[in-house]
Every structure is written in C-alpha cells, then in structure tokens.
Amino acid sequence: MTQPALADASAPTRAALPRDLAMFLPLFAIALHKVSVYPPGHPLLVAAVDAAAGHLRIVLMTRANLLLGVARQQLLLEGLATDEGNPVLRELAQRLHRHQVGGIKFIPGVTPQELGDLLQLLGSDPRTNPVGPRLGEFDERWQTIRLLAPAWDRIEMAQDGTTRTGDTSGLGQGAAARLWLGLAAAALTREGAPELIADPQSIARALNNIRGDGDKAKKVVSFLLSLSRELRLAQGAEAAALSEKLNALLNHLTPDTLRELATLGADLQQRRRLVADAAMVLPAGAVLQLLRAVSEAGEQALPHAMVRMLTKLAQQSERGSIAIREEADHALREGVRQLVERWNLKDPNPAAYTRVLDRLARNPNIPVPSGASHATEAIRLVQIACETDTVGDAVWSALTELVNEGRASEVVALVEHASVAEDIRENFWLHLATPENMRILLANEPRDTAVVELLLERMGMAAAEPMLESLEVADNRTMRRRLLTRLGKLGPAIGPMLVERIPGSPWYVQRNLLALLGSLDEIPAEFDPAAYLKAEDSRVRREALKLMMRIPEMRDDAVIAAVGDDDDANLRLGLQAALERCPSAAAGRVRHVLSDPQLQLELRLLAIRVLGTIRTPVTRDWLVSQSLTAPSWFRRRKLVPKTPVLLTMIQALARNFATDPGAQAVLRLAAESADPQVRRAAAGQGDEA
C-alpha cells in the first residue's frame, strides 16, 4: 500500500508533530541544503549528516519504520501534515516533489553513510536529473531506506482547481473515511495492496497476527478513538457504511488482540473514551465485546450480574421483538456510558505518593500551589525515573514544573549521570529540548545559560523560532549579542526565517536581523537589502549597505548610497569601500561631501584619497585648484599653507596623476618645498597608505 497517498494535506486542522519528528525534519532539511553547498567530505556537511542520522536513530527507536510522504508544499507522516508556513520544511517538500518522489521509508538501522548517500542523490538538480523516473535503480541500493513513487493514480482534481487524494477504496472523501484509511495503514504492513484497505477482515487478520508491538497498538487505538468519535458526530450513508465496517473489524478481532490493544495502546482515559464513543455508533454485540476487553485490560472488574444483564440487553436489542429492541438498545448504551464514567483504576501506591502523581499529572496550564516542597517532590520523581529506568506522564509533568521554576540544570545533572540508561537519557532530552522549554530557559538567563547551549546543540533549527522571539524583546546588549551568536551558528538555513521577520519589525530588530543575515555565508537569493536604504534609523541603513556591498551587482549602488548618507558612520563605510574601487558615478557625491565645512578631518582625508583614485580631468583640476592659492596679477600661484589636507591632496596627485601635465605645477612646487613632509608627499609617500 503506497501510504503517502493516504494523508490529506488539505485537512482543515493540523495536530502538532511528535517532538522527535519535529526535531528530525529540520535537521534532514538542513543536511539536504548543505549537500548543494559543500563538496562531499566537507566538515560542515559531515556534521549535518551525522546530526540528522543521530536524530533519525532516536525516531526509529520507538517505531518499526518512518514513512515520510511528500505533497507539493508539505510533508505527510503519521497521519499529520507539516505546516506550509514553515519555510524550511516547505522548501524540503518542494525539493522532494520536484524530484517526483512520493515518499521515503526509513527502517531502523540507517547509517550516516546511507543517509549521506540519499542526500547526495536528492541534492542533484531536479530540473535536469529528477529521481522519480529512476526509482527502480535504487530498490537494492540501501537496506534501510526505500524511495516510493508518487501515487498519481490516487490524485484527482477538485472543483476549485486544487489536487486531493482520490477515493480508490469506495469509502468516500469525508473525515471518517480518511481515518479509516489511516487505521488500515497502521494495521497493514504489506505495501501495494489497495484491495485490502476497505476489507475489515483483512485488517483484523493483520492485527491478530501482530502481537507485542506497543507502538503499533498506540497508533491503532489512536485511529480507533478518532474514528469512533467522528462516526458519533457524522450522519449519512458514508458514516453508516463505515460503522458497519468498524463493527465487522471488531467482531473479527480475537479477545486476546482486543485486550492487548487496550493494554498496550491506551490509558484509562482513552479506554473510557473508546468505549463511550463506540457505544453510540456500534451494534450492541460489538459494544459488549469491546467493553469486556477493555475492562480486563484495565483491571476494572465487571460483576458477573452486570455482565449477564448487559448480555441480555445486547441480545434483545439485536434479536428481540420490535417492541422492545429500541428500548433495550438505549438501555444498553446508557448503561455502558454510566459504567465507564465511574471506572477507577486500582491504585497500589501509598496515598501520599498518589497525591504527588495526581498533582503532577494535572494540566500544566492550570495553576497549582507553589513551594519548596512541590519542587522537591518533582526533582525526586525525576531522580526515581532515572534510577528505575521508568518514565511516564507524571515524570514529564515534573520535568515541566522544574523547568518553569528555573531548575533545569538540576535535571540535566541527573539525566547526564553515567548510570542513566541511554534510552532514558534520550527520552528526557526529547521532552526537554522543545521550543516551549527553550523560551522558558531563555527568559531565565543567565541562570540557565549552560542548559540553553546544550539544548541548542540538540535542537538545531527547532531552536531558531524561540531565539528569534527572545531577540525581539531582549533589553540587554549582552543578551542580544549572545542570541545573535547562537543564531549565527545555525548557518544559512536560518536565512529564510530572518527574511520573513524583517518587514514590519521595530528598527532595532531590523538592525539585528540584517546584521545576522550579514554574518551568514550565504544571503537568500530572494532578499533585496536595498529596500532598507530608506529606513529612518541610520543603523538599519548601515546593515543594509553592508549586505549590498557583499552582492556584486549591488556593490556600486551601495557605495553611491553610502557616500550620500548623512550619517558619518555610513559615510565612512562608503568611502572605505570606494577606496578599493570607486564607481565613476560617485565622484560628484565625493566632491559634494568635501564641500561641507563641518566634515570631520578623518573623513575629509579619506574622501580626498577616494577622489584621487578617480582619474578624470575634473578630479585632477579639483585637486590642483584646492592645492594652490588663488591666482593674482602681481605674483604667481603657490601652495596653500601646509595642512594634513594639503599633504593628502599632493599624495593623491603624485600617485594617480604623476605624468599628467595638468598636475605638474603642484607637484613641482611640492618637490621644491623646503618642508620635508611636503617633499615626501610629492614623491607619493606619507603616513597615509
């Protein structure tokens, strides 16, 4: 079954990706970007591939495989679609789509060499050498990676002109149909078998043959929950047909399989929801079968009298007389609903410990009493988890509490202890290295600086958004400098994010973002820094000028604009650049600058040196006229009194107009001068280089 085609990228809502996937995808995108920038074996490329391979290994620790579907603007995985507004992931999806790749399947055991080979393949130009038409060549190339073709046979054109997944299974196009397809994809391991998608018996057989796979059980239960909830709210022929299929599926599952799904794949709250929703849409027999399996899995014992009563109600609702069927059916469903609402899991823990777990498991958005005792309980719970290799929701709630209270460094010290198992350590880092935690830690700096650096190493591009947000509100120069340094370490991949944030930002944010762009090895091709030459703040204009001077086709315009700027620092920037190569169009502006009597001496000398490099008669005549006294009827012209300005003008004439007849009058007078500094200037020597 070609699974990438199962996801619907046009779904109106989008759930958040699991943390491990949200961290892996940007690293994969960055590594693919660097393939097109650096040659094979370059240290930066090797580091990027190793980072992506390391996080892929973490992703596959809890999965039998990872299937990455490709849409035009999005990536599709585990029933979810990435955000089209994320420029990094959007560009990755577009590149894969241009290569005509429908999906990539990763199996545990992917090595950095295999991943690097895949990235080199995808890094080729899709316009001249697309991968899609040659997919058959790569079937045996890797043991743990498979490239899948696009499912063009399952794409149809919608009325609004957009493309969407076609309905090849006869299930319809509603949300419930998509959830059924997701359930089938989670259960069936065989690819390329679309005839099995709509067959509940085939799906049931696949589930009966898969035992002991907790991850698959969780995925199946998740789809069952979503499907039963959708069917409870849906109406019409499509919903009725899918209800029959779900009933057939549950009837063909063995009691052991149902019990295992409920045990491995759901907690108490999920079991309640599953039974309660199923009781509203499934036939009575299926409801009773599901109730028994869930009660056995959760140790919520059902009294025999209750079982007998519910069994009789189920029989009457399906095979009783017409007069009592409806009443028996209603009584069964209402009884099941009330029963599951009153379920409570047996608690083997001491009462005090139960209270701790109950508090830690609450919604972290709900305020709870704070105090030293609560923090002590939370750190103790993390310590127990590290010592016993056991984690869960209570531990993650404790972790959140400790991060909020500024004790993340204590958690890191516990987690990084040599005695902690590697999988437990990685699990902690997956929950710690999140954008939300990064925001909290940045707000706590400098207290949590060391932890921020560790998170940055692990999160990569996932840390960019919270750091950019902090940069916008940072009121401390040291903090801003630290953030800019960290963001710069992310490399050219952060460029598109910076470009999106610059327009409309306050001037100080624009200045920082432009400076950060200037620190990157590559400037995004679509960015035009000239748009910020009209900014009111001179510091914003300065950073824009620096960027333009790095772009060959914009350099001359930048020099001309800088020389005409009313800010001395920007003028100095333009004159220094013009000294290396001055566009002829800037000569008039340089002479205009020199006409300002308030101009600083340093800038005046620099402007004269720039003017001397423009070897035109106009420039020569200006230098000569400024070096000599005004003409008189009674005496010949002579050099003006010695100043640094005169020495610089003589040097400019000696270096650039030494053989020009029009400059000889000044050079001869300077060479005959009794002042040694003037004579040195006439020889083109002096303090100014």
PDB file of N, CA and C in Angstrom, residues 355-368 393-398:
ATOM      1  N   ARG A 355      -0.988  11.226  45.731  1.00  0.00           N
ATOM      2  CA  ARG A 355      -1.290  12.659  45.657  1.00  0.00           C
ATOM      3  C   ARG A 355      -0.236  13.398  44.836  1.00  0.00           C
ATOM      4  N   VAL A 356       1.025  13.003  44.986  1.00  0.00           N
ATOM      5  CA  VAL A 356       2.089  13.631  44.199  1.00  0.00           C
ATOM      6  C   VAL A 356       1.864  13.385  42.715  1.00  0.00           C
ATOM      7  N   LEU A 357       1.605  12.118  42.343  1.00  0.00           N
ATOM      8  CA  LEU A 357       1.396  11.783  40.934  1.00  0.00           C
ATOM      9  C   LEU A 357       0.174  12.496  40.381  1.00  0.00           C
ATOM     10  N   ASP A 358      -0.878  12.581  41.193  1.00  0.00           N
ATOM     11  CA  ASP A 358      -2.094  13.234  40.729  1.00  0.00           C
ATOM     12  C   ASP A 358      -1.841  14.712  40.450  1.00  0.00           C
ATOM     13  N   ARG A 359      -1.081  15.368  41.329  1.00  0.00           N
ATOM     14  CA  ARG A 359      -0.797  16.783  41.119  1.00  0.00           C
ATOM     15  C   ARG A 359       0.079  16.997  39.893  1.00  0.00           C
ATOM     16  N   LEU A 360       1.072  16.130  39.718  1.00  0.00           N
ATOM     17  CA  LEU A 360       1.994  16.284  38.596  1.00  0.00           C
ATOM     18  C   LEU A 360       1.327  15.971  37.268  1.00  0.00           C
ATOM     19  N   ALA A 361       0.286  15.157  37.285  1.00  0.00           N
ATOM     20  CA  ALA A 361      -0.390  14.769  36.046  1.00  0.00           C
ATOM     21  C   ALA A 361      -1.426  15.781  35.606  1.00  0.00           C
ATOM     22  N   ARG A 362      -1.657  16.825  36.411  1.00  0.00           N
ATOM     23  CA  ARG A 362      -2.642  17.835  36.023  1.00  0.00           C
ATOM     24  C   ARG A 362      -2.174  18.611  34.812  1.00  0.00           C
ATOM     25  N   ASN A 363      -3.137  19.269  34.193  1.00  0.00           N
ATOM     26  CA  ASN A 363      -2.804  20.145  33.065  1.00  0.00           C
ATOM     27  C   ASN A 363      -1.827  21.212  33.537  1.00  0.00           C
ATOM     28  N   PRO A 364      -0.643  21.317  32.905  1.00  0.00           N
ATOM     29  CA  PRO A 364       0.339  22.304  33.364  1.00  0.00           C
ATOM     30  C   PRO A 364      -0.130  23.738  33.230  1.00  0.00           C
ATOM     31  N   ASN A 365      -1.200  23.987  32.445  1.00  0.00           N
ATOM     32  CA  ASN A 365      -1.712  25.347  32.291  1.00  0.00           C
ATOM     33  C   ASN A 365      -2.587  25.768  33.470  1.00  0.00           C
ATOM     34  N   ILE A 366      -2.980  24.785  34.331  1.00  0.00           N
ATOM     35  CA  ILE A 366      -3.815  25.093  35.480  1.00  0.00           C
ATOM     36  C   ILE A 366      -2.915  25.446  36.650  1.00  0.00           C
ATOM     37  N   PRO A 367      -3.070  26.603  37.273  1.00  0.00           N
ATOM     38  CA  PRO A 367      -2.184  26.969  38.374  1.00  0.00           C
ATOM     39  C   PRO A 367      -2.303  25.984  39.528  1.00  0.00           C
ATOM     40  N   VAL A 368      -1.166  25.628  40.118  1.00  0.00           N
ATOM     41  CA  VAL A 368      -1.141  24.770  41.299  1.00  0.00           C
ATOM     42  C   VAL A 368      -0.322  25.481  42.353  1.00  0.00           C
ATOM     43  N   ASP A 393       3.812  10.087  32.068  1.00  0.00           N
ATOM     44  CA  ASP A 393       3.231  11.433  32.086  1.00  0.00           C
ATOM     45  C   ASP A 393       3.562  12.185  33.369  1.00  0.00           C
ATOM     46  N   ALA A 394       3.561  11.477  34.506  1.00  0.00           N
ATOM     47  CA  ALA A 394       3.865  12.146  35.773  1.00  0.00           C
ATOM     48  C   ALA A 394       5.285  12.694  35.775  1.00  0.00           C
ATOM     49  N   VAL A 395       6.217  11.947  35.202  1.00  0.00           N
ATOM     50  CA  VAL A 395       7.611  12.398  35.138  1.00  0.00           C
ATOM     51  C   VAL A 395       7.729  13.623  34.238  1.00  0.00           C
ATOM     52  N   TRP A 396       7.026  13.610  33.098  1.00  0.00           N
ATOM     53  CA  TRP A 396       7.119  14.751  32.185  1.00  0.00           C
ATOM     54  C   TRP A 396       6.473  15.986  32.795  1.00  0.00           C
ATOM     55  N   SER A 397       5.417  15.801  33.585  1.00  0.00           N
ATOM     56  CA  SER A 397       4.827  16.946  34.284  1.00  0.00           C
ATOM     57  C   SER A 397       5.802  17.507  35.314  1.00  0.00           C
ATOM     58  N   ALA A 398       6.516  16.605  35.999  1.00  0.00           N
ATOM     59  CA  ALA A 398       7.530  17.054  36.954  1.00  0.00           C
ATOM     60  C   ALA A 398       8.643  17.812  36.242  1.00  0.00           C
TER      61      ALA A 398
END
